[in-house]
CSV table of C-alpha atoms in Angstrom, one decimal:
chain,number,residue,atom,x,y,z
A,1,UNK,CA,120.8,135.7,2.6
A,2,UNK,CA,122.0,134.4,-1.0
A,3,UNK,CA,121.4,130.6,-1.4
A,4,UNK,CA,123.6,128.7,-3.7
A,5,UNK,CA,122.9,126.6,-6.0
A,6,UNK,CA,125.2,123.6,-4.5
A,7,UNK,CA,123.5,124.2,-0.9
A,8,UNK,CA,120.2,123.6,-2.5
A,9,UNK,CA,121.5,120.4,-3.9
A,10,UNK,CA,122.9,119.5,-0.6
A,11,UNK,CA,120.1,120.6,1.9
A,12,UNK,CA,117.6,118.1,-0.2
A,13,UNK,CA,120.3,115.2,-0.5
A,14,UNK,CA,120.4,115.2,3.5
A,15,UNK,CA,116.5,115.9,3.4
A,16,UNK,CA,115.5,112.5,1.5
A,17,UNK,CA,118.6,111.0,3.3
A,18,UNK,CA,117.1,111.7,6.8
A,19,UNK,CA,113.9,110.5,5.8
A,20,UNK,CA,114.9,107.5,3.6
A,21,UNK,CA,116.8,106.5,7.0
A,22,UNK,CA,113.9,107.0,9.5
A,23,UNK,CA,111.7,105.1,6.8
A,24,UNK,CA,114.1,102.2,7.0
A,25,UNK,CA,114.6,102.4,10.7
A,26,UNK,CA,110.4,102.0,10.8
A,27,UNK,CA,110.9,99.0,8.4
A,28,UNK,CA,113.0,97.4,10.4
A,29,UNK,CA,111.0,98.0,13.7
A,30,UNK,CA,107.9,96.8,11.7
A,31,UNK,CA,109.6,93.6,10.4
A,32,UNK,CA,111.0,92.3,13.8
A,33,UNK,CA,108.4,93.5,15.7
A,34,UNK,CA,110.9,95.5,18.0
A,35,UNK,CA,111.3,98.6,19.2
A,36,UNK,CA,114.9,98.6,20.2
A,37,UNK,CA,116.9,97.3,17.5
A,38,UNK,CA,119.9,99.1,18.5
A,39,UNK,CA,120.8,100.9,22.5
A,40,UNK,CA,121.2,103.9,21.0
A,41,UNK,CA,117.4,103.7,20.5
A,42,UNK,CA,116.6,103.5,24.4
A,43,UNK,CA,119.7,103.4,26.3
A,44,UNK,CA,118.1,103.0,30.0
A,45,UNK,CA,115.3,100.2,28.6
A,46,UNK,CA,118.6,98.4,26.8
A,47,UNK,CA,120.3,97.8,29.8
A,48,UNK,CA,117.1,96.8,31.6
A,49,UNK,CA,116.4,94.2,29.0
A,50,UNK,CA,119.8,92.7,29.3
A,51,UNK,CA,119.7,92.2,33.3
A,52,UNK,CA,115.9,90.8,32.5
A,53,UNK,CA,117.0,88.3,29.5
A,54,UNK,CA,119.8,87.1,31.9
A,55,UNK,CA,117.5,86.4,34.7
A,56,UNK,CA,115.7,84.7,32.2
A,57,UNK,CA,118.0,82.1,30.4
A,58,UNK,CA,119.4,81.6,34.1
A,59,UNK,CA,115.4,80.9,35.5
A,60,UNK,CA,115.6,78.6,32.4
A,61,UNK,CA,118.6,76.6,33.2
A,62,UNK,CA,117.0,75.8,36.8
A,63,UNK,CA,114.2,74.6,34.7
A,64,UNK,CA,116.0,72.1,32.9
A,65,UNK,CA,117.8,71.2,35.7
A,66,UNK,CA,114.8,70.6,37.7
A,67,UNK,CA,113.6,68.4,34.4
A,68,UNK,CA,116.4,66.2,34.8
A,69,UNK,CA,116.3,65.7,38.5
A,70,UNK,CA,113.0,64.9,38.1
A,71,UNK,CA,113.5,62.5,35.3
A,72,UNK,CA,116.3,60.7,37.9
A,73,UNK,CA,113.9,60.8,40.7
A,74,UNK,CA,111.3,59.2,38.4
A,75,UNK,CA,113.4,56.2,37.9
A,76,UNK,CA,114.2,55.9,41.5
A,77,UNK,CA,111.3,55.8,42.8
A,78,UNK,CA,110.6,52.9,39.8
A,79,UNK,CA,113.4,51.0,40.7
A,80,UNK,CA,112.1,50.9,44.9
A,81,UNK,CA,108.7,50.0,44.5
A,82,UNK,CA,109.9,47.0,42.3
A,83,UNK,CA,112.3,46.5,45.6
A,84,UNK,CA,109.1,47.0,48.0
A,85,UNK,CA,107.6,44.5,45.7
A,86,UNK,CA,110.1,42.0,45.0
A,87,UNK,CA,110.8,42.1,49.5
A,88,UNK,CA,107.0,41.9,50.0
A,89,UNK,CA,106.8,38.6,47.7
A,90,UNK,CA,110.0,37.3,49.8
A,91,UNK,CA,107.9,37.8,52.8
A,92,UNK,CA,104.8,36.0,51.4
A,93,UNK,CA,106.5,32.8,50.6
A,94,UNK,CA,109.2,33.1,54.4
A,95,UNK,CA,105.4,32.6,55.3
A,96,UNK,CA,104.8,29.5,53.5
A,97,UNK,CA,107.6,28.1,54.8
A,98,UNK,CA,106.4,28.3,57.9
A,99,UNK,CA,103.8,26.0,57.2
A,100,UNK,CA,103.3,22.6,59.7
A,101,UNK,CA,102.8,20.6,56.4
A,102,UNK,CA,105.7,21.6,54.3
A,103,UNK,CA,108.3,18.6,53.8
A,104,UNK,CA,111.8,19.2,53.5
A,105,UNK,CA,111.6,19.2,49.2
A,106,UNK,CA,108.4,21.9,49.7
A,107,UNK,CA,110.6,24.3,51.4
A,108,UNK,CA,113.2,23.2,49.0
A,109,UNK,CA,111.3,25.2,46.2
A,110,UNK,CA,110.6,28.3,48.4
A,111,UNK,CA,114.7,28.1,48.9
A,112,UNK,CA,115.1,28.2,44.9
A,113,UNK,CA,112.9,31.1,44.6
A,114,UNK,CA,114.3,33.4,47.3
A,115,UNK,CA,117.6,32.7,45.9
A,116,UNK,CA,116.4,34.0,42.4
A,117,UNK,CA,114.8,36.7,44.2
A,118,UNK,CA,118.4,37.7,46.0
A,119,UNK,CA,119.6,38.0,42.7
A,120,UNK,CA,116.9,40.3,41.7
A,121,UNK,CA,117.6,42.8,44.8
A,122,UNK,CA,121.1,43.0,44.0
A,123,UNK,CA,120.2,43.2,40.0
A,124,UNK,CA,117.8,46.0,41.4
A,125,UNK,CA,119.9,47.2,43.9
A,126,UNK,CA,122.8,48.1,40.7
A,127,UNK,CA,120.2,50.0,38.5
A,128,UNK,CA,121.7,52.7,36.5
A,129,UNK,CA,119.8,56.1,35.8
A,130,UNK,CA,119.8,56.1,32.4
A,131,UNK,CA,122.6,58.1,31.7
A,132,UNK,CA,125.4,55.6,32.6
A,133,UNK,CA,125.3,56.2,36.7
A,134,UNK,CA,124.6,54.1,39.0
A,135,UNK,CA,121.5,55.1,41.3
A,136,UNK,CA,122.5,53.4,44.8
A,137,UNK,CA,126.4,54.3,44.4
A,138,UNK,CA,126.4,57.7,46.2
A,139,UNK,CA,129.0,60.1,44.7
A,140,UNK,CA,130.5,57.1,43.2
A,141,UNK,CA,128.3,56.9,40.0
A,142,UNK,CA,130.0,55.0,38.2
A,143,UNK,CA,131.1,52.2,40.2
A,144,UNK,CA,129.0,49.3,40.6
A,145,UNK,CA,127.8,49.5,44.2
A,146,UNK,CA,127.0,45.9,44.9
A,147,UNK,CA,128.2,42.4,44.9
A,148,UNK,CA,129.2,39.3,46.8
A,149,UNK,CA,132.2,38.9,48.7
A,150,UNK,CA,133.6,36.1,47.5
A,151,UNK,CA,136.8,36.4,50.0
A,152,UNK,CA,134.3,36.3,53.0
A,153,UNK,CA,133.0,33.7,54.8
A,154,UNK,CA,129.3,33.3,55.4
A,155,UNK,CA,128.0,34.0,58.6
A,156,UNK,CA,125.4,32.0,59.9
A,157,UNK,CA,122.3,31.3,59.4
A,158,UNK,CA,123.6,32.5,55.5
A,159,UNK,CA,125.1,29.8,53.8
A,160,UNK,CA,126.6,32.5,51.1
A,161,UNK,CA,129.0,35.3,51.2
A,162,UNK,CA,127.6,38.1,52.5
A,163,UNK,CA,126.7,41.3,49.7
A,164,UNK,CA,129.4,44.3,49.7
A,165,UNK,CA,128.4,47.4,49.8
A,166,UNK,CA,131.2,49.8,47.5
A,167,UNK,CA,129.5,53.1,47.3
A,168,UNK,CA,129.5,55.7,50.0
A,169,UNK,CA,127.2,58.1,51.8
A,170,UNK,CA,127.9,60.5,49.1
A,171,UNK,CA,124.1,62.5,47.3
A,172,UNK,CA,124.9,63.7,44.3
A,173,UNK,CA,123.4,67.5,44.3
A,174,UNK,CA,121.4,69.4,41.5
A,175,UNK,CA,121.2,72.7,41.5
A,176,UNK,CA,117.5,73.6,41.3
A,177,UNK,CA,116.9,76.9,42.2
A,178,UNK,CA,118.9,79.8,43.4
A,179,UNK,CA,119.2,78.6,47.0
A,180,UNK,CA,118.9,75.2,46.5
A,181,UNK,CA,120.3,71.8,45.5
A,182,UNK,CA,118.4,68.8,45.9
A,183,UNK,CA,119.6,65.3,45.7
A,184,UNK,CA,119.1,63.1,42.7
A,185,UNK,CA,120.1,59.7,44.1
A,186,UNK,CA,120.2,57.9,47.9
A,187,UNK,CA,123.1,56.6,49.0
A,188,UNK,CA,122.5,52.3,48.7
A,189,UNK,CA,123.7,52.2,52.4
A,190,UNK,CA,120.9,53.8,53.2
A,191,UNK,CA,118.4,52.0,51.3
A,192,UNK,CA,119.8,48.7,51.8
A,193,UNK,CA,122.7,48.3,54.5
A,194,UNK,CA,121.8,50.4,57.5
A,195,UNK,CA,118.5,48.9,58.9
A,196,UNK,CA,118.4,48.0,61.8
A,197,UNK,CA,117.2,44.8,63.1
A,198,UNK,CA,114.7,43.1,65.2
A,199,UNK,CA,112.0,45.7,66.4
A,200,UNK,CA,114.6,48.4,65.6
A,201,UNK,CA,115.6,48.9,69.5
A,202,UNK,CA,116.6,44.8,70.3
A,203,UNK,CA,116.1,41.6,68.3
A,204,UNK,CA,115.3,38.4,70.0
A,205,UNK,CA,116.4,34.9,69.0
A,206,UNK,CA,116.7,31.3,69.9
A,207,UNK,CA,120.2,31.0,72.3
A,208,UNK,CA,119.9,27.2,72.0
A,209,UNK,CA,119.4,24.5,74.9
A,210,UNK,CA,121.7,25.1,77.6
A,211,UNK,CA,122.8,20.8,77.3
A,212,UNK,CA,124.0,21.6,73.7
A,213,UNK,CA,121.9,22.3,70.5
A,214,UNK,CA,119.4,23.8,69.4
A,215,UNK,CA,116.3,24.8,71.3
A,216,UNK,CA,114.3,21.4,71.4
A,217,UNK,CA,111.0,22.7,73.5
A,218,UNK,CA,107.8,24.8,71.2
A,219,UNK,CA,108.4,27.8,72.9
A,220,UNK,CA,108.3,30.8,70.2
A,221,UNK,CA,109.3,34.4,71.3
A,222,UNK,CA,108.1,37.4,70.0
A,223,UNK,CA,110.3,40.7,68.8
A,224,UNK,CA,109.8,42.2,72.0
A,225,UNK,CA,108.7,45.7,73.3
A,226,UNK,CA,110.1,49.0,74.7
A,227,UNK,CA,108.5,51.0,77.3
A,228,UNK,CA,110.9,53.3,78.1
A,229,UNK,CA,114.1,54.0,76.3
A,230,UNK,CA,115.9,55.9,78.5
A,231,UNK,CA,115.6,52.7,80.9
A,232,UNK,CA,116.4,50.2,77.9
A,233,UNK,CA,119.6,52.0,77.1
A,234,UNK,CA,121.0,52.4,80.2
A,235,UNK,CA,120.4,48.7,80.7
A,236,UNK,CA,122.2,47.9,77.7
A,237,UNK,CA,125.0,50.2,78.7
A,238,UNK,CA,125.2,48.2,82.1
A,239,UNK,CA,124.6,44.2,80.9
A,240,UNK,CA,125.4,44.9,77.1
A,241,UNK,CA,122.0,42.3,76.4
A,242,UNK,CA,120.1,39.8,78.0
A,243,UNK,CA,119.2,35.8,78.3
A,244,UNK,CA,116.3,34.3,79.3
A,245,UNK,CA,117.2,30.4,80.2
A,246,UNK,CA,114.1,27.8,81.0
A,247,UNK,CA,114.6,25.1,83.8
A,248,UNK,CA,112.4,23.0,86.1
A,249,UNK,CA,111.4,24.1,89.5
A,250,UNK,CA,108.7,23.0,92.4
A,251,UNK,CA,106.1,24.8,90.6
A,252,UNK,CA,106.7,23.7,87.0
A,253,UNK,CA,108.9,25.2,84.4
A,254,UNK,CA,110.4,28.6,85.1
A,255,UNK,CA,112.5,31.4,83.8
A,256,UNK,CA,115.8,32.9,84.7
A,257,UNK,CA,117.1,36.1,82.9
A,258,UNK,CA,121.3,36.6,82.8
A,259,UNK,CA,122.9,39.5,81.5
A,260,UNK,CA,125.4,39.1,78.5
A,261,UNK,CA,128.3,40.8,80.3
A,262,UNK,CA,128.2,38.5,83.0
A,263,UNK,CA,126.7,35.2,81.3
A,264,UNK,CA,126.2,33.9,84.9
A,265,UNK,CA,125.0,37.0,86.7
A,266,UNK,CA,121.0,35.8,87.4
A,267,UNK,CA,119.0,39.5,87.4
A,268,UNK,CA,116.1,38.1,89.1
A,269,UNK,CA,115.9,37.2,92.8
A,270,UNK,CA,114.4,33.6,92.2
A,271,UNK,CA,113.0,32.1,89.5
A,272,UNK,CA,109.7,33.4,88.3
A,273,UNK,CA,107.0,30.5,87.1
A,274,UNK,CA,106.6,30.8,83.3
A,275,UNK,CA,102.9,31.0,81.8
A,276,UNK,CA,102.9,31.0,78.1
A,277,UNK,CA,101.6,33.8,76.1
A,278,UNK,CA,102.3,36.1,79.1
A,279,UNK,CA,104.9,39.1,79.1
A,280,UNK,CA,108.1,38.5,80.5
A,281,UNK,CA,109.3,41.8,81.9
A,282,UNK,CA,113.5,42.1,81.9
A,283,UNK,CA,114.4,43.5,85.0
A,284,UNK,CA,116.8,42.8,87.5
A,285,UNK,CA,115.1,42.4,91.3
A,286,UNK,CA,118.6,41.5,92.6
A,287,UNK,CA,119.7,44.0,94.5
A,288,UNK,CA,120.0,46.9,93.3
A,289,UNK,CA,116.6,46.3,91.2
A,290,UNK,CA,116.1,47.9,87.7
A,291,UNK,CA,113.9,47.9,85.7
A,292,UNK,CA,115.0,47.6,81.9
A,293,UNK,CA,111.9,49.1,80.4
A,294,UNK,CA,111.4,46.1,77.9
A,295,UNK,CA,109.4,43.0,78.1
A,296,UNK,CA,108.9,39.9,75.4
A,297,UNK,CA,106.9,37.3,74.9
A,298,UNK,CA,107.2,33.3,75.0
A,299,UNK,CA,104.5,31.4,73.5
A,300,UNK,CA,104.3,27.2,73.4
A,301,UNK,CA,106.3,25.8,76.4
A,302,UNK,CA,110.2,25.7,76.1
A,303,UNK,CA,112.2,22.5,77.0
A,304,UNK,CA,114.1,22.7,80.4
A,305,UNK,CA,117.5,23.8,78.9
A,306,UNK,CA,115.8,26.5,76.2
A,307,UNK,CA,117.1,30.0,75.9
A,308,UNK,CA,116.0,33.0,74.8
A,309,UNK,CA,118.6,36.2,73.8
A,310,UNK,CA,117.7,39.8,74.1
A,311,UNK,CA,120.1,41.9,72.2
A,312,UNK,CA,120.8,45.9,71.1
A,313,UNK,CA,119.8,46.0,67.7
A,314,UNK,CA,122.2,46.6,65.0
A,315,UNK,CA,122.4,46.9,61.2
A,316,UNK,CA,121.4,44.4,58.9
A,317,UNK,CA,121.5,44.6,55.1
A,318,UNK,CA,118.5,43.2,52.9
A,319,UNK,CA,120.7,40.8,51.6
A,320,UNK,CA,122.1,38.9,55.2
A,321,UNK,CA,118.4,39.1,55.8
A,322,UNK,CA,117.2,37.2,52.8
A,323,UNK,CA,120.1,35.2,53.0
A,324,UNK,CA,119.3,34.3,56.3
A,325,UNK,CA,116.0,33.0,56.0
A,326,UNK,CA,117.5,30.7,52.9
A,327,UNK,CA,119.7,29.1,55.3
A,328,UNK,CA,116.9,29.3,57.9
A,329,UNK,CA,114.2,27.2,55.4
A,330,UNK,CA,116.6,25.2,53.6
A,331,UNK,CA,117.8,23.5,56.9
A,332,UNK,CA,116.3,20.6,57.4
A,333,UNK,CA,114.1,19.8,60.3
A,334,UNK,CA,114.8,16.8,62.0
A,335,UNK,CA,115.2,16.6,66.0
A,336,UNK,CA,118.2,18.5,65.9
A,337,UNK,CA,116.5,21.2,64.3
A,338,UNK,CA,112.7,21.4,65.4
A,339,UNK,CA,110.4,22.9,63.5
A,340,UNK,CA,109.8,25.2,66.1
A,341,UNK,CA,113.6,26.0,65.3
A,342,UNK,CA,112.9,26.7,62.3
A,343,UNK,CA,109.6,29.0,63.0
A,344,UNK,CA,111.5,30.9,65.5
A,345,UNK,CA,114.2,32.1,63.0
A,346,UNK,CA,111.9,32.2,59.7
A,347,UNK,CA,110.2,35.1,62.6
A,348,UNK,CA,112.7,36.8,63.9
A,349,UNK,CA,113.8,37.3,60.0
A,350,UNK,CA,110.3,37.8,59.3
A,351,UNK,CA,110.6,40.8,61.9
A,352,UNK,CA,113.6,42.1,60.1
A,353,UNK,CA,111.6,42.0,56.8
A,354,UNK,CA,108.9,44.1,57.8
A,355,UNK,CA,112.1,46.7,59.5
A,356,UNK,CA,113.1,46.8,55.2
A,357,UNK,CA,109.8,47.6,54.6
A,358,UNK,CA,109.3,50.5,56.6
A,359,UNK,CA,112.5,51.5,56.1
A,360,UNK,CA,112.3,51.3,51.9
A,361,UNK,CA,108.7,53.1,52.8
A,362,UNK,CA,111.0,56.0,54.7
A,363,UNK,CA,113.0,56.7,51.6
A,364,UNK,CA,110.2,56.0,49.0
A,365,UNK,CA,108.6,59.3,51.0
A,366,UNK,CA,111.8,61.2,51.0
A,367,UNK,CA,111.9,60.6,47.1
A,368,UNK,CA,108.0,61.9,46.8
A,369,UNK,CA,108.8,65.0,48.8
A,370,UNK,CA,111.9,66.1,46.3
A,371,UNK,CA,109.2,65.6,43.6
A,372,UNK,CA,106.5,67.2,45.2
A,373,UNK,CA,109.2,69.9,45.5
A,374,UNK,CA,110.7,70.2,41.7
A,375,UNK,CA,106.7,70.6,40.6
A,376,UNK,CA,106.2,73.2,43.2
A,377,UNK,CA,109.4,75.0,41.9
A,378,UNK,CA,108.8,74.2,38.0
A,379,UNK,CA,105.2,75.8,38.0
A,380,UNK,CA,107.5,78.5,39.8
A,381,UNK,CA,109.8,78.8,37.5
A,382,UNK,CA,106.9,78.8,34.6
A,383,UNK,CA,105.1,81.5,36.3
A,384,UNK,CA,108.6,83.7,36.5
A,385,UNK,CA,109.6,82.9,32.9
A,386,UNK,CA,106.3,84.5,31.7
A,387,UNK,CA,106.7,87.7,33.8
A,388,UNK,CA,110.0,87.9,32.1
A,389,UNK,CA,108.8,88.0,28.5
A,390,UNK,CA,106.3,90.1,29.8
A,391,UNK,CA,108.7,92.8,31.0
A,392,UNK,CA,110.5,92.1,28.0
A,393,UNK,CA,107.9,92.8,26.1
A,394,UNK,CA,107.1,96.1,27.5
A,395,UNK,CA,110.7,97.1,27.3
A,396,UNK,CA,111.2,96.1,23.7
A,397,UNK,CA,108.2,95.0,21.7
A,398,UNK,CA,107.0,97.6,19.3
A,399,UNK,CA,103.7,99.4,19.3
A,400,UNK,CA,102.3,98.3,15.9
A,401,UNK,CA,99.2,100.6,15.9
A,402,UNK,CA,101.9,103.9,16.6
A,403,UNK,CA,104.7,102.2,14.4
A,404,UNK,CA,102.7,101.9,11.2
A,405,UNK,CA,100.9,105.1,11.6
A,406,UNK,CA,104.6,106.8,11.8
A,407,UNK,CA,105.7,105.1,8.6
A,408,UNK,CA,102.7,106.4,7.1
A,409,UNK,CA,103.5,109.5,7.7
A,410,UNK,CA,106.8,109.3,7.3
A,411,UNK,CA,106.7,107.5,3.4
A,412,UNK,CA,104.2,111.2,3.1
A,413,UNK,CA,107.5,113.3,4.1
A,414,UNK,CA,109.8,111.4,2.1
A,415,UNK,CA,107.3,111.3,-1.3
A,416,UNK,CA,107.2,115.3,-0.5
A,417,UNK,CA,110.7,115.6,0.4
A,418,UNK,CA,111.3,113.7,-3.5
A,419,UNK,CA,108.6,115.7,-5.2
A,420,UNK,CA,109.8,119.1,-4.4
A,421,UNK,CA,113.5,118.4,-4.6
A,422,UNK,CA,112.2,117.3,-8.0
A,423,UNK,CA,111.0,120.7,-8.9
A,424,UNK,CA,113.8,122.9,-7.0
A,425,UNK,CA,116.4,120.5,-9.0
A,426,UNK,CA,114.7,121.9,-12.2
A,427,UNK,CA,115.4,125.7,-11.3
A,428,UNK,CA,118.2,126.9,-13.6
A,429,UNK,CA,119.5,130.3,-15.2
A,430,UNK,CA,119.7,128.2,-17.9
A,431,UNK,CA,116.6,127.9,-18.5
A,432,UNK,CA,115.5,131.5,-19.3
A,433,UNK,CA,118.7,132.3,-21.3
């Protein structure tokens, strides 16, 4: 077969060509350190790579978003235990109050600092999150969730306004992890509005004296009892609450209990001698008897006249309760007001106090466990971020050790390839004419 002069010329153009490219296609693997730099290189490992780096960036983006719910969380769970602490020092000084030697002007003072310690809770109560939301506002983040009603009366014992709650039940969800959102607020209702009073099933009080005003004996009742709830509830279903009225019989001073439906219905048969410091059992031995499942206790010795109330147990915000015991201590005590009057409601708000604190104890747990969960998921998340550059790695890094010994070799073919082209270029006619 005759070979031409031009197909020489051309076979060792393609020949340095072919290796000048594969030498710069080494160069390049050998400067970026990867094997695939195009798919045509590996199509099958180029599309598993892709699928990989997307799982990746999207693991990623749960990581940052489990960051920033835990950065929220963080400052929640800041902002309540200054609200455990600020309620727990409200409690300490409703205490003090209570103290026999106190003269109107002491309790005075403790009045002036629960008032700057109301203004605290709502302060706390309308903390942001740092990034111009408001923490206790439910999906309402950026309205203010708390403030005084102005355009509503006070309700006694509170001589102020009572404190609006203009959030809703709303959480406002993060998405954390394929299946899962997690909240990164509480809704204030439920940190502050929807506690429920007393010992959480009914709340006792003072009723006053049945001849008009206050309660005038020593007698001090407890927050009561439940034994059975099924029998407490249907009670309340049937008489709505109870009353527990003090009068004079043969024996001594006695006790009487009426039902709230029927203020003069008596439940018991006859009057049942009162012994102070013992339970009193609320029942009904009329026929048909019942029993209610609940008992309190009286301590001291009413007046003839004194009554006690028994009712169901409803909501009471933080604020009516703090507001409460301000009107509560800053009445004065005179024979109007006793102050077993005054120890009687400084305890029954004392009660609802320590309700706030297990109830802020609830949600500062529910908070803990969303953390404990968003470090569970981060270390995760780590973990499976590291198996992805891993994979990653075996799909795209380049073998340095096999890489450099094939540009070794192949800068030896292409300084051959150049040599010998060299000395074919040189073979002419020409040259022995």
């Amino acid at each position: 077969m005759r070979i031409s002069t031009s197909q020489i010329f051309n076979s060792g153009i393609q020949g340095l060509q072919s290796n000048q490219q594969a030498l710069f296609k080494l160069q390049n693997q050998l400067s970026s350190g990867r094997r695939i730099l195009t798919p045509s290189d590996d199509p099958v490992a180029s599309a598993q790579a892709l699928v990989v780096t997307q799982s990746k960036e999207i693991n990623t983006q749960y990581m940052e978003n489990q960051s920033n719910a835990a950065s929220q969380l963080g400052t929640l769970e800041a902002t309540l235990g200054s609200v455990v602490d600020l309620v727990q020092a409200a409690r300490e000084r409703a205490v003090e109050a209570k103290g026999a030697g106190l003269t109107d002007n002491q309790r005075g003072f403790i009045v002036t600092d629960l008032k700057i310690k109301l203004d605290a809770l709502i302060s706390l109560a309308n903390s942001g999150d740092g990034s111009g939301q408001f923490l206790f506002s439910g999906y309402q983040g950026g309205t203010r969730p708390f403030a005084i009603d102005a355009s509503v009366a006070p309700v006694p014992p509170a001589t102020q306004p009572p404190v609006t709650y203009y959030g809703d039940d709303g959480q406002r969800l993060v998405q954390v992890d394929t299946s899962r959102q997690m909240a990164s607020n509480l809704s204030g209702a439920d940190v502050f509005m929807d506690i429920r009073a007393g010992n959480g099933t009914f709340s006792t009080s003072v009723a006053g004296n049945s001849g008009g005003g206050n309660n005038q004996g020593s007698g001090l009742v407890d927050s009561g009892s439940v034994s059975n709830p099924a029998l407490w509830n249907a009670a309340v279903n049937a008489h709505g609450g109870f009353r527990v009225e003090f009068s004079m019989g043969g024996s001594g001073l006695q006790y009487q209990i009426y039902e709230t439906n029927a203020p003069n219905a008596a439940m018991l048969a006859t009057p049942v001698a009162f012994t102070p410091g013992q339970a009193i059992t609320l029942e009904k031995t009329t026929a048909p008897a019942a029993d209610f499942g609940a008992r309190i206790v009286i301590s001291g010795t009413p007046a003839v006249g004194d009554r006690f109330s028994v009712t169901p147990s409803s909501d009471q915000s933080i604020f009516k309760t703090l507001q409460n015991l301000i009107g509560a201590i800053g009445t004065p005590v005179n024979a109007a007001n006793t102050s077993t009057e005054l120890q009687n409601r400084v305890n029954a708000e004392l009660t609802n106090l320590d309700r706030v604190i297990d109830n802020l104890g609830r949600v500062m747990a529910d908070v803990g466990s969303r953390q404990n969960e968003l470090q569970t998921l981060t270390t995760g998340g780590k973990d499976l971020n590291l198996q992805y550059a891993s994979t990653l790695s075996d799909l795209q890094d380049l073998d340095y050790t096999k890489a450099i010994s094939e540009f070794t070799q192949q800068q030896t073919q292409l300084e051959a390839a150049q040599k010998t082209f060299a000395q074919v270029s040189q073979l002419s006619l020409f040259d022995i004419l």
